[in-house]
Amino acid sequence: NAGVIQTPRHKVTGKGQEATLWCEPISGHSAVFWYRQTIVQGLEFLTYFRNQAPIDDSGMPKERFSAQMPNQSHSTLKIQSTQPQDSAVYLCASSLGAGGGAEQFFGPGTRLTVL
Amino acid sequence: GQQVQQSPSSLVLQEGENAELQCNFSSTATQLQWFYQSPGGSLVSLLSNPSGTKHTGRLTSTTVTKERRSSLHISSSQTTDSGTYLCAIDRGTNAYKVIFGKGTHLHVLP
């Protein structure tokens, strides 16, 4: 079991460029979550998929951010026209189920730096 | 909304000393997890403990659900325990929405 895989581990973009972050959940896990971590805000929920369907994206900035899960083996988080305030560690997590206390397992994160 | 408060925000210990970390939350939770994050590293789940007491190795977590608090006790601390300890709970009705505290930054001196 390789755990949750995230690529790339580090990404540097220029202001205005696009960034795509990838997540491969643990095989057999039906729920996938995206979080963002900054020093100031700590860890914040962004969005959640269950069985590949988007369930809740209430934590996502409405502009420029989008997430997809085209198949059960990977999810992507895309940030268009990146801004310096988007700099953060983006964490993906998966769990066997969701709700009722399912334990979440986290990937190593992607550190995004927007210059 | 649901909030998670952790204390202390930082802690410095001599190797061998014990540590007691606290987590308080503002409303009921069906899941509570303690995580460890090394400097620049990923989150590692330490314990999943929505109620009662759980042990693993040198770690003991006690959660008193009706009082909305949990503690993490680290016995005989080691320098490798240094890092950030995060408490996280779900949000009850939307139980998948995990809310994290800001963490306790632990530094264990040799």
PDB file of C-alpha atoms in Angstrom:
ATOM      1  CA  ASN A   1       0.000   0.000   0.000  1.00  0.00           C
ATOM      2  CA  ALA A   2       1.749   3.102  -1.250  1.00  0.00           C
ATOM      3  CA  GLY A   3      -0.539   5.489   0.558  1.00  0.00           C
ATOM      4  CA  VAL A   4      -1.945   8.610  -1.036  1.00  0.00           C
ATOM      5  CA  ILE A   5       0.330   9.838  -3.805  1.00  0.00           C
ATOM      6  CA  GLN A   6       0.600  13.497  -4.756  1.00  0.00           C
ATOM      7  CA  THR A   7       2.544  14.984  -7.616  1.00  0.00           C
ATOM      8  CA  PRO A   8       4.452  17.136  -8.012  1.00  0.00           C
ATOM      9  CA  ARG A   9       5.865  17.583  -4.512  1.00  0.00           C
ATOM     10  CA  HIS A  10       6.938  21.124  -5.333  1.00  0.00           C
ATOM     11  CA  LYS A  11       5.719  23.507  -7.990  1.00  0.00           C
ATOM     12  CA  VAL A  12       6.815  27.044  -8.719  1.00  0.00           C
ATOM     13  CA  THR A  13       4.735  29.175 -11.040  1.00  0.00           C
ATOM     14  CA  GLY A  14       4.782  32.763 -12.161  1.00  0.00           C
ATOM     15  CA  LYS A  15       1.861  35.012 -11.370  1.00  0.00           C
ATOM     16  CA  GLY A  16      -0.911  34.441 -13.877  1.00  0.00           C
ATOM     17  CA  GLN A  17       0.154  30.942 -14.873  1.00  0.00           C
ATOM     18  CA  GLU A  18      -1.882  27.787 -14.409  1.00  0.00           C
ATOM     19  CA  ALA A  19      -1.060  25.055 -11.914  1.00  0.00           C
ATOM     20  CA  THR A  20      -2.415  21.507 -11.928  1.00  0.00           C
ATOM     21  CA  LEU A  21      -1.936  19.301  -8.900  1.00  0.00           C
ATOM     22  CA  TRP A  22      -2.466  15.533  -8.981  1.00  0.00           C
ATOM     23  CA  CYS A  23      -3.643  13.087  -6.366  1.00  0.00           C
ATOM     24  CA  GLU A  24      -3.846   9.295  -6.447  1.00  0.00           C
ATOM     25  CA  PRO A  25      -5.953   8.019  -3.542  1.00  0.00           C
ATOM     26  CA  ILE A  26      -5.432   4.746  -1.767  1.00  0.00           C
ATOM     27  CA  SER A  27      -6.890   1.912  -3.857  1.00  0.00           C
ATOM     28  CA  GLY A  28     -10.387   1.041  -2.722  1.00  0.00           C
ATOM     29  CA  HIS A  29     -11.028   4.356  -0.978  1.00  0.00           C
ATOM     30  CA  SER A  30     -14.238   5.947  -2.168  1.00  0.00           C
ATOM     31  CA  ALA A  31     -13.759   9.410  -0.708  1.00  0.00           C
ATOM     32  CA  VAL A  32     -11.170  11.991  -1.755  1.00  0.00           C
ATOM     33  CA  PHE A  33     -10.571  15.317  -0.085  1.00  0.00           C
ATOM     34  CA  TRP A  34      -8.479  18.366  -0.912  1.00  0.00           C
ATOM     35  CA  TYR A  35      -7.124  20.733   1.742  1.00  0.00           C
ATOM     36  CA  ARG A  36      -4.895  23.786   1.724  1.00  0.00           C
ATOM     37  CA  GLN A  37      -2.382  24.564   4.450  1.00  0.00           C
ATOM     38  CA  THR A  38      -0.827  27.947   5.164  1.00  0.00           C
ATOM     39  CA  ILE A  39       0.911  29.263   8.229  1.00  0.00           C
ATOM     40  CA  VAL A  40      -1.720  31.927   8.776  1.00  0.00           C
ATOM     41  CA  GLN A  41      -4.905  29.932   8.129  1.00  0.00           C
ATOM     42  CA  GLY A  42      -3.728  26.459   9.049  1.00  0.00           C
ATOM     43  CA  LEU A  43      -5.425  23.550   7.311  1.00  0.00           C
ATOM     44  CA  GLU A  44      -8.582  24.416   5.376  1.00  0.00           C
ATOM     45  CA  PHE A  45     -11.042  22.099   3.660  1.00  0.00           C
ATOM     46  CA  LEU A  46     -11.418  22.779  -0.052  1.00  0.00           C
ATOM     47  CA  THR A  47     -13.500  20.082  -1.686  1.00  0.00           C
ATOM     48  CA  TYR A  48     -14.672  16.482  -1.470  1.00  0.00           C
ATOM     49  CA  PHE A  49     -15.530  13.667  -3.884  1.00  0.00           C
ATOM     50  CA  ARG A  50     -17.388  10.464  -3.129  1.00  0.00           C
ATOM     51  CA  ASN A  51     -17.276   7.674  -5.693  1.00  0.00           C
ATOM     52  CA  GLN A  52     -15.808  10.236  -8.128  1.00  0.00           C
ATOM     53  CA  ALA A  53     -18.812  12.545  -7.808  1.00  0.00           C
ATOM     54  CA  PRO A  54     -18.262  16.068  -6.479  1.00  0.00           C
ATOM     55  CA  ILE A  55     -20.175  16.377  -3.227  1.00  0.00           C
ATOM     56  CA  ASP A  56     -19.061  19.598  -1.631  1.00  0.00           C
ATOM     57  CA  ASP A  57     -16.804  22.330  -2.958  1.00  0.00           C
ATOM     58  CA  SER A  58     -17.802  24.961  -0.431  1.00  0.00           C
ATOM     59  CA  GLY A  59     -14.198  25.544   0.592  1.00  0.00           C
ATOM     60  CA  MET A  60     -12.988  26.273  -2.905  1.00  0.00           C
ATOM     61  CA  PRO A  61     -12.419  29.853  -3.977  1.00  0.00           C
ATOM     62  CA  LYS A  62     -15.156  30.361  -6.577  1.00  0.00           C
ATOM     63  CA  GLU A  63     -12.888  31.873  -9.136  1.00  0.00           C
ATOM     64  CA  ARG A  64      -9.812  30.227 -10.622  1.00  0.00           C
ATOM     65  CA  PHE A  65     -10.023  26.979  -8.606  1.00  0.00           C
ATOM     66  CA  SER A  66     -11.525  23.760  -9.922  1.00  0.00           C
ATOM     67  CA  ALA A  67     -11.239  20.095  -9.013  1.00  0.00           C
ATOM     68  CA  GLN A  68     -12.068  16.968 -10.934  1.00  0.00           C
ATOM     69  CA  MET A  69     -12.025  13.238 -10.420  1.00  0.00           C
ATOM     70  CA  PRO A  70     -12.227  11.645 -13.868  1.00  0.00           C
ATOM     71  CA  ASN A  71     -11.684   8.134 -12.524  1.00  0.00           C
ATOM     72  CA  GLN A  72     -11.348   6.358  -9.203  1.00  0.00           C
ATOM     73  CA  SER A  73      -7.563   6.402  -9.337  1.00  0.00           C
ATOM     74  CA  HIS A  74      -6.860  10.095  -9.537  1.00  0.00           C
ATOM     75  CA  SER A  75      -8.107  13.578  -8.823  1.00  0.00           C
ATOM     76  CA  THR A  76      -6.781  16.936  -9.978  1.00  0.00           C
ATOM     77  CA  LEU A  77      -6.878  20.408  -8.505  1.00  0.00           C
ATOM     78  CA  LYS A  78      -6.425  23.153 -11.072  1.00  0.00           C
ATOM     79  CA  ILE A  79      -5.668  26.757 -10.269  1.00  0.00           C
ATOM     80  CA  GLN A  80      -5.943  29.189 -13.142  1.00  0.00           C
ATOM     81  CA  SER A  81      -4.167  32.535 -13.222  1.00  0.00           C
ATOM     82  CA  THR A  82      -2.262  31.778 -10.020  1.00  0.00           C
ATOM     83  CA  GLN A  83      -1.705  34.598  -7.554  1.00  0.00           C
ATOM     84  CA  PRO A  84       0.920  34.920  -4.800  1.00  0.00           C
ATOM     85  CA  GLN A  85      -1.780  34.357  -2.161  1.00  0.00           C
ATOM     86  CA  ASP A  86      -2.358  30.888  -3.650  1.00  0.00           C
ATOM     87  CA  SER A  87       1.051  29.851  -2.335  1.00  0.00           C
ATOM     88  CA  ALA A  88       0.428  27.033   0.128  1.00  0.00           C
ATOM     89  CA  VAL A  89       0.783  23.309   0.656  1.00  0.00           C
ATOM     90  CA  TYR A  90      -2.108  21.499  -1.000  1.00  0.00           C
ATOM     91  CA  LEU A  91      -2.977  18.228   0.655  1.00  0.00           C
ATOM     92  CA  CYS A  92      -5.047  15.370  -0.681  1.00  0.00           C
ATOM     93  CA  ALA A  93      -6.605  12.748   1.564  1.00  0.00           C
ATOM     94  CA  SER A  94      -8.682   9.654   1.025  1.00  0.00           C
ATOM     95  CA  SER A  95     -10.847   7.461   3.195  1.00  0.00           C
ATOM     96  CA  LEU A  96     -12.732   4.214   2.848  1.00  0.00           C
ATOM     97  CA  GLY A  97     -16.017   5.994   3.313  1.00  0.00           C
ATOM     98  CA  ALA A  98     -17.158   9.400   4.394  1.00  0.00           C
ATOM     99  CA  GLY A  99     -19.241  10.484   7.291  1.00  0.00           C
ATOM    100  CA  GLY A 100     -19.715   8.538  10.458  1.00  0.00           C
ATOM    101  CA  GLY A 101     -16.126   8.999  11.434  1.00  0.00           C
ATOM    102  CA  ALA A 102     -14.156   7.515   8.561  1.00  0.00           C
ATOM    103  CA  GLU A 103     -10.447   8.010   9.131  1.00  0.00           C
ATOM    104  CA  GLN A 104      -8.681  10.114   6.523  1.00  0.00           C
ATOM    105  CA  PHE A 105      -5.232   9.297   5.183  1.00  0.00           C
ATOM    106  CA  PHE A 106      -3.150  12.151   3.835  1.00  0.00           C
ATOM    107  CA  GLY A 107      -0.665  12.433   1.020  1.00  0.00           C
ATOM    108  CA  PRO A 108       2.665  14.270   1.364  1.00  0.00           C
ATOM    109  CA  GLY A 109       1.253  17.417  -0.180  1.00  0.00           C
ATOM    110  CA  THR A 110       2.264  19.658  -3.046  1.00  0.00           C
ATOM    111  CA  ARG A 111       4.015  22.866  -2.078  1.00  0.00           C
ATOM    112  CA  LEU A 112       2.931  25.551  -4.534  1.00  0.00           C
ATOM    113  CA  THR A 113       4.944  28.745  -4.722  1.00  0.00           C
ATOM    114  CA  VAL A 114       3.626  31.571  -6.875  1.00  0.00           C
ATOM    115  CA  LEU A 115       6.232  34.208  -7.609  1.00  0.00           C
TER     116      LEU A 115
ATOM    117  CA  GLY B   1     -19.144  27.278  13.003  1.00  0.00           C
ATOM    118  CA  GLN B   2     -17.189  24.438  14.413  1.00  0.00           C
ATOM    119  CA  GLN B   3     -13.911  25.463  15.954  1.00  0.00           C
ATOM    120  CA  VAL B   4     -10.966  23.531  17.276  1.00  0.00           C
ATOM    121  CA  GLN B   5      -8.644  25.092  19.808  1.00  0.00           C
ATOM    122  CA  GLN B   6      -5.345  23.518  20.701  1.00  0.00           C
ATOM    123  CA  SER B   7      -3.063  24.317  23.579  1.00  0.00           C
ATOM    124  CA  PRO B   8      -0.343  25.057  24.176  1.00  0.00           C
ATOM    125  CA  SER B   9       0.555  26.581  20.823  1.00  0.00           C
ATOM    126  CA  SER B  10       4.164  25.631  21.400  1.00  0.00           C
ATOM    127  CA  LEU B  11       6.041  23.484  23.875  1.00  0.00           C
ATOM    128  CA  VAL B  12       9.716  22.929  24.564  1.00  0.00           C
ATOM    129  CA  LEU B  13      10.814  19.861  26.505  1.00  0.00           C
ATOM    130  CA  GLN B  14      13.993  18.134  27.520  1.00  0.00           C
ATOM    131  CA  GLU B  15      14.331  14.650  26.147  1.00  0.00           C
ATOM    132  CA  GLY B  16      12.703  12.174  28.513  1.00  0.00           C
ATOM    133  CA  GLU B  17      10.043  14.555  29.787  1.00  0.00           C
ATOM    134  CA  ASN B  18       6.350  13.943  29.209  1.00  0.00           C
ATOM    135  CA  ALA B  19       4.083  16.158  27.131  1.00  0.00           C
ATOM    136  CA  GLU B  20       0.376  16.856  27.492  1.00  0.00           C
ATOM    137  CA  LEU B  21      -1.396  18.405  24.511  1.00  0.00           C
ATOM    138  CA  GLN B  22      -4.971  19.639  24.678  1.00  0.00           C
ATOM    139  CA  CYS B  23      -7.737  19.940  22.098  1.00  0.00           C
ATOM    140  CA  ASN B  24     -11.094  21.612  22.718  1.00  0.00           C
ATOM    141  CA  PHE B  25     -13.895  21.798  20.194  1.00  0.00           C
ATOM    142  CA  SER B  26     -17.040  23.849  20.026  1.00  0.00           C
ATOM    143  CA  SER B  27     -19.692  21.245  19.198  1.00  0.00           C
ATOM    144  CA  THR B  28     -20.167  17.502  19.040  1.00  0.00           C
ATOM    145  CA  ALA B  29     -17.988  15.460  16.744  1.00  0.00           C
ATOM    146  CA  THR B  30     -18.282  11.902  15.526  1.00  0.00           C
ATOM    147  CA  GLN B  31     -14.611  11.551  14.755  1.00  0.00           C
ATOM    148  CA  LEU B  32     -11.470  12.972  16.295  1.00  0.00           C
ATOM    149  CA  GLN B  33      -7.981  12.329  15.011  1.00  0.00           C
ATOM    150  CA  TRP B  34      -4.563  13.335  16.214  1.00  0.00           C
ATOM    151  CA  PHE B  35      -1.991  13.919  13.481  1.00  0.00           C
ATOM    152  CA  TYR B  36       1.756  14.480  13.481  1.00  0.00           C
ATOM    153  CA  GLN B  37       3.450  16.684  10.924  1.00  0.00           C
ATOM    154  CA  SER B  38       7.225  16.827  10.769  1.00  0.00           C
ATOM    155  CA  PRO B  39       8.816  20.077   9.674  1.00  0.00           C
ATOM    156  CA  GLY B  40       8.112  20.264   5.965  1.00  0.00           C
ATOM    157  CA  GLY B  41       6.576  16.800   6.048  1.00  0.00           C
ATOM    158  CA  SER B  42       3.253  15.175   5.461  1.00  0.00           C
ATOM    159  CA  LEU B  43       0.506  14.472   7.969  1.00  0.00           C
ATOM    160  CA  VAL B  44       0.654  11.154   9.702  1.00  0.00           C
ATOM    161  CA  SER B  45      -2.360   9.919  11.599  1.00  0.00           C
ATOM    162  CA  LEU B  46      -1.373   9.008  15.144  1.00  0.00           C
ATOM    163  CA  LEU B  47      -4.643   8.055  16.749  1.00  0.00           C
ATOM    164  CA  SER B  48      -8.298   8.013  15.856  1.00  0.00           C
ATOM    165  CA  ASN B  49     -10.164   8.499  19.105  1.00  0.00           C
ATOM    166  CA  PRO B  50     -13.697   9.899  19.093  1.00  0.00           C
ATOM    167  CA  SER B  51     -14.272   8.822  22.702  1.00  0.00           C
ATOM    168  CA  GLY B  52     -12.552   7.111  25.576  1.00  0.00           C
ATOM    169  CA  THR B  53      -8.874   6.315  25.914  1.00  0.00           C
ATOM    170  CA  LYS B  54      -6.542   4.837  23.344  1.00  0.00           C
ATOM    171  CA  HIS B  55      -2.883   3.893  23.540  1.00  0.00           C
ATOM    172  CA  THR B  56      -0.273   3.338  20.909  1.00  0.00           C
ATOM    173  CA  GLY B  57       3.364   3.107  21.875  1.00  0.00           C
ATOM    174  CA  ARG B  58       4.280   6.146  23.969  1.00  0.00           C
ATOM    175  CA  LEU B  59       1.060   7.947  23.021  1.00  0.00           C
ATOM    176  CA  THR B  60      -2.155   8.015  25.011  1.00  0.00           C
ATOM    177  CA  SER B  61      -5.236   9.908  23.889  1.00  0.00           C
ATOM    178  CA  THR B  62      -8.221  10.560  26.112  1.00  0.00           C
ATOM    179  CA  THR B  63     -11.379  12.076  24.650  1.00  0.00           C
ATOM    180  CA  VAL B  64     -14.294  13.172  26.810  1.00  0.00           C
ATOM    181  CA  THR B  65     -16.983  13.692  24.200  1.00  0.00           C
ATOM    182  CA  LYS B  66     -19.600  15.374  26.380  1.00  0.00           C
ATOM    183  CA  GLU B  67     -16.990  17.888  27.567  1.00  0.00           C
ATOM    184  CA  ARG B  68     -15.771  18.415  23.992  1.00  0.00           C
ATOM    185  CA  ARG B  69     -12.126  17.915  24.765  1.00  0.00           C
ATOM    186  CA  SER B  70      -9.328  15.535  23.970  1.00  0.00           C
ATOM    187  CA  SER B  71      -5.764  15.208  25.180  1.00  0.00           C
ATOM    188  CA  LEU B  72      -2.665  13.598  23.772  1.00  0.00           C
ATOM    189  CA  HIS B  73      -0.042  12.442  26.241  1.00  0.00           C
ATOM    190  CA  ILE B  74       3.460  11.711  24.990  1.00  0.00           C
ATOM    191  CA  SER B  75       5.576   9.848  27.495  1.00  0.00           C
ATOM    192  CA  SER B  76       9.376   9.875  27.620  1.00  0.00           C
ATOM    193  CA  SER B  77       9.697  12.359  24.774  1.00  0.00           C
ATOM    194  CA  GLN B  78      12.459  11.934  22.202  1.00  0.00           C
ATOM    195  CA  THR B  79      14.083  14.461  19.901  1.00  0.00           C
ATOM    196  CA  THR B  80      12.399  12.711  16.979  1.00  0.00           C
ATOM    197  CA  ASP B  81       9.019  13.654  18.463  1.00  0.00           C
ATOM    198  CA  SER B  82       9.688  17.268  17.496  1.00  0.00           C
ATOM    199  CA  GLY B  83       7.141  18.632  15.049  1.00  0.00           C
ATOM    200  CA  THR B  84       3.551  19.789  14.954  1.00  0.00           C
ATOM    201  CA  TYR B  85       0.675  17.889  16.498  1.00  0.00           C
ATOM    202  CA  LEU B  86      -2.731  18.584  14.996  1.00  0.00           C
ATOM    203  CA  CYS B  87      -6.145  17.739  16.346  1.00  0.00           C
ATOM    204  CA  ALA B  88      -8.929  17.302  13.798  1.00  0.00           C
ATOM    205  CA  ILE B  89     -12.629  16.631  14.129  1.00  0.00           C
ATOM    206  CA  ASP B  90     -15.488  16.146  11.757  1.00  0.00           C
ATOM    207  CA  ARG B  91     -18.353  18.581  11.653  1.00  0.00           C
ATOM    208  CA  GLY B  92     -21.123  16.341  12.838  1.00  0.00           C
ATOM    209  CA  THR B  93     -23.951  16.700  10.351  1.00  0.00           C
ATOM    210  CA  ASN B  94     -21.496  17.039   7.454  1.00  0.00           C
ATOM    211  CA  ALA B  95     -19.234  14.460   8.948  1.00  0.00           C
ATOM    212  CA  TYR B  96     -16.754  14.431   6.098  1.00  0.00           C
ATOM    213  CA  LYS B  97     -15.752  18.042   6.667  1.00  0.00           C
ATOM    214  CA  VAL B  98     -12.752  17.721   8.900  1.00  0.00           C
ATOM    215  CA  ILE B  99     -11.801  20.824  10.848  1.00  0.00           C
ATOM    216  CA  PHE B 100      -8.247  21.164  12.079  1.00  0.00           C
ATOM    217  CA  GLY B 101      -6.825  23.053  14.995  1.00  0.00           C
ATOM    218  CA  LYS B 102      -3.772  25.264  14.490  1.00  0.00           C
ATOM    219  CA  GLY B 103      -1.585  22.681  16.171  1.00  0.00           C
ATOM    220  CA  THR B 104       0.925  22.433  18.994  1.00  0.00           C
ATOM    221  CA  HIS B 105       4.523  22.905  17.913  1.00  0.00           C
ATOM    222  CA  LEU B 106       6.666  20.587  20.001  1.00  0.00           C
ATOM    223  CA  HIS B 107      10.417  20.915  20.273  1.00  0.00           C
ATOM    224  CA  VAL B 108      12.293  18.270  22.217  1.00  0.00           C
ATOM    225  CA  LEU B 109      15.827  19.211  23.204  1.00  0.00           C
ATOM    226  CA  PRO B 110      18.586  16.607  23.531  1.00  0.00           C
TER     227      PRO B 110
END
